[in-house]
PDB file of C-alpha atoms in Angstrom:
ATOM      1  CA  UNK A  82     133.477 105.343  98.352  1.00 41.00           C
ATOM      2  CA  UNK A  83     130.543 107.977  99.224  1.00 42.00           C
ATOM      3  CA  UNK A  84     132.682 111.701 100.855  1.00 43.00           C
ATOM      4  CA  UNK A  85     130.356 112.340 103.801  1.00 42.00           C
ATOM      5  CA  UNK A  86     128.883 114.814 102.472  1.00 42.00           C
ATOM      6  CA  UNK A  87     127.241 112.133  99.833  1.00 42.00           C
ATOM      7  CA  UNK A  88     126.681 110.766 103.128  1.00 41.00           C
ATOM      8  CA  UNK A  89     124.715 113.094 105.212  1.00 41.00           C
ATOM      9  CA  UNK A  90     122.682 114.490 102.612  1.00 40.00           C
ATOM     10  CA  UNK A  91     119.540 116.240 103.924  1.00 38.00           C
ATOM     11  CA  UNK A  92     115.913 115.580 102.968  1.00 42.00           C
ATOM     12  CA  UNK A  93     113.381 117.928 104.464  1.00 42.00           C
ATOM     13  CA  UNK A  94     111.659 116.059 107.398  1.00 42.00           C
ATOM     14  CA  UNK A  95     107.147 114.164 105.803  1.00 44.00           C
ATOM     15  CA  UNK A  96     105.427 116.680 108.666  1.00 48.00           C
ATOM     16  CA  UNK A  97     102.526 114.458 109.109  1.00 54.00           C
ATOM     17  CA  UNK A  98     102.477 111.425 110.822  1.00 61.00           C
ATOM     18  CA  UNK A  99     105.975 111.376 111.565  1.00 76.00           C
ATOM     19  CA  UNK A 100     106.053 111.669 115.417  1.00 76.00           C
ATOM     20  CA  UNK A 101     104.089 108.373 117.521  1.00 76.00           C
ATOM     21  CA  UNK A 102     102.736 108.739 120.769  1.00 75.00           C
ATOM     22  CA  UNK A 103     104.518 105.673 122.860  1.00 75.00           C
ATOM     23  CA  UNK A 104     101.926 103.410 124.412  1.00 76.00           C
ATOM     24  CA  UNK A 105     100.684 103.973 127.490  1.00 76.00           C
ATOM     25  CA  UNK A 106     101.792 108.093 128.058  1.00 72.00           C
ATOM     26  CA  UNK A 107     100.055 108.884 124.746  1.00 68.00           C
ATOM     27  CA  UNK A 108     100.736 112.686 124.990  1.00 71.00           C
ATOM     28  CA  UNK A 109     103.500 113.015 126.992  1.00 73.00           C
ATOM     29  CA  UNK A 110     105.694 110.966 125.306  1.00 74.00           C
ATOM     30  CA  UNK A 111     106.420 110.362 121.723  1.00 76.00           C
ATOM     31  CA  UNK A 112     108.708 109.000 118.868  1.00 77.00           C
ATOM     32  CA  UNK A 113     109.832 109.781 115.499  1.00 79.00           C
ATOM     33  CA  UNK A 114     111.151 106.523 114.185  1.00 79.00           C
ATOM     34  CA  UNK A 115     111.155 108.009 110.470  1.00 79.00           C
ATOM     35  CA  UNK A 116     113.285 111.285 112.015  1.00 83.00           C
ATOM     36  CA  UNK A 117     116.948 109.698 110.444  1.00 83.00           C
ATOM     37  CA  UNK A 118     117.264 106.544 108.475  1.00 84.00           C
ATOM     38  CA  UNK A 119     119.661 103.321 109.293  1.00 86.00           C
ATOM     39  CA  UNK A 120     122.623 104.653 107.074  1.00 89.00           C
ATOM     40  CA  UNK A 121     122.330 108.378 108.369  1.00 88.00           C
ATOM     41  CA  UNK A 122     122.708 105.639 111.779  1.00 85.00           C
ATOM     42  CA  UNK A 123     126.338 104.466 110.798  1.00 87.00           C
ATOM     43  CA  UNK A 124     127.417 107.215 108.953  1.00 89.00           C
ATOM     44  CA  UNK A 125     127.022 108.976 112.259  1.00 85.00           C
ATOM     45  CA  UNK A 126     129.130 106.289 114.540  1.00 85.00           C
ATOM     46  CA  UNK A 127     131.841 105.981 111.183  1.00 89.00           C
ATOM     47  CA  UNK A 128     132.554 109.777 111.332  1.00 90.00           C
ATOM     48  CA  UNK A 129     132.691 109.025 115.197  1.00 88.00           C
ATOM     49  CA  UNK A 130     135.430 106.452 115.246  1.00 88.00           C
ATOM     50  CA  UNK A 131     136.999 107.823 112.666  1.00 90.00           C
ATOM     51  CA  UNK A 132     137.357 111.187 113.995  1.00 87.00           C
ATOM     52  CA  UNK A 133     138.425 109.426 117.960  1.00 83.00           C
ATOM     53  CA  UNK A 134     139.347 107.410 117.380  1.00 85.00           C
ATOM     54  CA  UNK A 135     136.388 104.685 119.441  1.00 76.00           C
ATOM     55  CA  UNK A 136     137.113 107.436 122.724  1.00 78.00           C
ATOM     56  CA  UNK A 137     133.250 106.893 123.921  1.00 76.00           C
ATOM     57  CA  UNK A 138     132.170 108.779 126.434  1.00 73.00           C
ATOM     58  CA  UNK A 139     130.282 106.388 128.938  1.00 69.00           C
ATOM     59  CA  UNK A 140     130.879 109.328 132.570  1.00 66.00           C
ATOM     60  CA  UNK A 141     128.726 112.100 131.208  1.00 65.00           C
ATOM     61  CA  UNK A 142     125.176 110.880 131.840  1.00 60.00           C
ATOM     62  CA  UNK A 143     123.920 109.418 135.692  1.00 57.00           C
ATOM     63  CA  UNK A 144     120.326 108.463 135.504  1.00 61.00           C
ATOM     64  CA  UNK A 145     119.798 107.000 132.068  1.00 64.00           C
ATOM     65  CA  UNK A 146     123.701 106.237 131.566  1.00 65.00           C
ATOM     66  CA  UNK A 147     124.977 106.331 127.379  1.00 72.00           C
ATOM     67  CA  UNK A 148     128.069 105.478 125.514  1.00 77.00           C
ATOM     68  CA  UNK A 149     127.929 108.946 123.387  1.00 81.00           C
ATOM     69  CA  UNK A 150     130.177 111.405 122.189  1.00 86.00           C
ATOM     70  CA  UNK A 151     129.180 115.318 122.285  1.00 86.00           C
ATOM     71  CA  UNK A 152     128.021 115.862 118.604  1.00 90.00           C
ATOM     72  CA  UNK A 153     129.899 119.056 118.087  1.00 90.00           C
ATOM     73  CA  UNK A 154     133.365 117.180 119.334  1.00 89.00           C
ATOM     74  CA  UNK A 155     133.341 115.786 116.092  1.00 90.00           C
ATOM     75  CA  UNK A 156     134.190 117.644 113.035  1.00 89.00           C
ATOM     76  CA  UNK A 157     131.763 115.634 110.531  1.00 86.00           C
ATOM     77  CA  UNK A 158     129.536 115.340 112.247  1.00 89.00           C
ATOM     78  CA  UNK A 159     128.073 119.026 113.295  1.00 90.00           C
ATOM     79  CA  UNK A 160     127.732 121.174 110.032  1.00 92.00           C
ATOM     80  CA  UNK A 161     125.073 118.106 108.998  1.00 90.00           C
ATOM     81  CA  UNK A 162     123.764 117.974 112.878  1.00 91.00           C
ATOM     82  CA  UNK A 163     122.822 122.085 112.098  1.00 92.00           C
ATOM     83  CA  UNK A 164     121.655 121.960 108.756  1.00 91.00           C
ATOM     84  CA  UNK A 165     119.412 118.740 110.072  1.00 90.00           C
ATOM     85  CA  UNK A 166     117.958 121.005 112.711  1.00 92.00           C
ATOM     86  CA  UNK A 167     116.932 123.865 110.085  1.00 93.00           C
ATOM     87  CA  UNK A 168     115.336 121.368 107.557  1.00 91.00           C
ATOM     88  CA  UNK A 169     114.377 118.013 109.871  1.00 89.00           C
ATOM     89  CA  UNK A 170     114.237 117.943 113.057  1.00 89.00           C
ATOM     90  CA  UNK A 171     112.738 122.053 114.784  1.00 91.00           C
ATOM     91  CA  UNK A 172     109.756 121.649 111.507  1.00 90.00           C
ATOM     92  CA  UNK A 173     108.971 118.466 113.144  1.00 87.00           C
ATOM     93  CA  UNK A 174     109.425 118.851 116.782  1.00 87.00           C
ATOM     94  CA  UNK A 175     107.756 123.016 115.881  1.00 88.00           C
ATOM     95  CA  UNK A 176     104.214 121.003 114.085  1.00 85.00           C
ATOM     96  CA  UNK A 177     104.142 118.550 116.554  1.00 84.00           C
ATOM     97  CA  UNK A 178     104.899 121.368 119.393  1.00 83.00           C
ATOM     98  CA  UNK A 179     102.676 124.035 118.222  1.00 87.00           C
ATOM     99  CA  UNK A 180     106.134 125.462 118.670  1.00 90.00           C
ATOM    100  CA  UNK A 181     107.742 128.036 115.964  1.00 94.00           C
ATOM    101  CA  UNK A 182     110.835 126.497 114.725  1.00 93.00           C
ATOM    102  CA  UNK A 183     112.953 129.594 115.223  1.00 93.00           C
ATOM    103  CA  UNK A 184     112.225 128.714 119.053  1.00 93.00           C
ATOM    104  CA  UNK A 185     113.253 125.929 119.429  1.00 92.00           C
ATOM    105  CA  UNK A 186     117.489 125.467 120.723  1.00 91.00           C
ATOM    106  CA  UNK A 187     120.005 122.291 121.876  1.00 87.00           C
ATOM    107  CA  UNK A 188     121.398 122.545 124.458  1.00 83.00           C
ATOM    108  CA  UNK A 189     123.053 119.026 124.448  1.00 82.00           C
ATOM    109  CA  UNK A 190     123.787 116.810 121.224  1.00 86.00           C
ATOM    110  CA  UNK A 191     125.213 113.709 121.713  1.00 83.00           C
ATOM    111  CA  UNK A 192     126.171 110.810 119.251  1.00 83.00           C
ATOM    112  CA  UNK A 193     125.082 107.812 121.654  1.00 78.00           C
ATOM    113  CA  UNK A 194     126.279 104.174 120.356  1.00 73.00           C
ATOM    114  CA  UNK A 195     124.121 100.715 121.174  1.00 68.00           C
ATOM    115  CA  UNK A 196     125.525  97.657 120.869  1.00 64.00           C
ATOM    116  CA  UNK A 197     123.518  94.022 120.666  1.00 61.00           C
ATOM    117  CA  UNK A 198     125.417  92.367 123.769  1.00 65.00           C
ATOM    118  CA  UNK A 199     126.188  95.084 125.920  1.00 68.00           C
ATOM    119  CA  UNK A 200     123.572  98.476 125.952  1.00 60.00           C
ATOM    120  CA  UNK A 201     120.041  97.907 123.184  1.00 55.00           C
ATOM    121  CA  UNK A 202     118.560 100.744 124.644  1.00 59.00           C
ATOM    122  CA  UNK A 203     117.106 103.171 127.031  1.00 60.00           C
ATOM    123  CA  UNK A 204     114.669 103.256 128.794  1.00 58.00           C
ATOM    124  CA  UNK A 205     112.005 105.669 129.633  1.00 64.00           C
ATOM    125  CA  UNK A 206     112.891 108.695 131.146  1.00 56.00           C
ATOM    126  CA  UNK A 207     112.173 112.265 131.034  1.00 60.00           C
ATOM    127  CA  UNK A 208     115.334 114.528 130.974  1.00 61.00           C
ATOM    128  CA  UNK A 209     115.322 117.973 132.168  1.00 62.00           C
ATOM    129  CA  UNK A 210     114.397 120.198 128.679  1.00 65.00           C
ATOM    130  CA  UNK A 211     110.137 119.906 127.475  1.00 67.00           C
ATOM    131  CA  UNK A 212     111.425 118.175 124.800  1.00 65.00           C
ATOM    132  CA  UNK A 213     114.334 116.075 123.496  1.00 55.00           C
TER     133      UNK A 213
END
């Protein structure tokens, strides 16, 4: 069995070509499908389940509801997420939007759980921050 540190290994982001414009919203909305791989996503959900025993929140977001858990509430995720910010997320955002990675901050970080028989995605929406 893999340890959490092995599952949450950090690989630098390939900043060239990581972002893809959302059709019809070019210049306004982008996705980065390769930023996290399926194994990392699965490991994040497993870490939440292991620590919180399935106690996901469904009442934090009203306009666009999600089933989620804040990253800081899961001890195994926070150190990994902070390393991910420094090595992948902030550099990729900085390269895409011409912002110094050191100028970026997180206001609310959470893991969202989707399920085929329930919520499978979010509708296109605008968050309160400039980048999200």
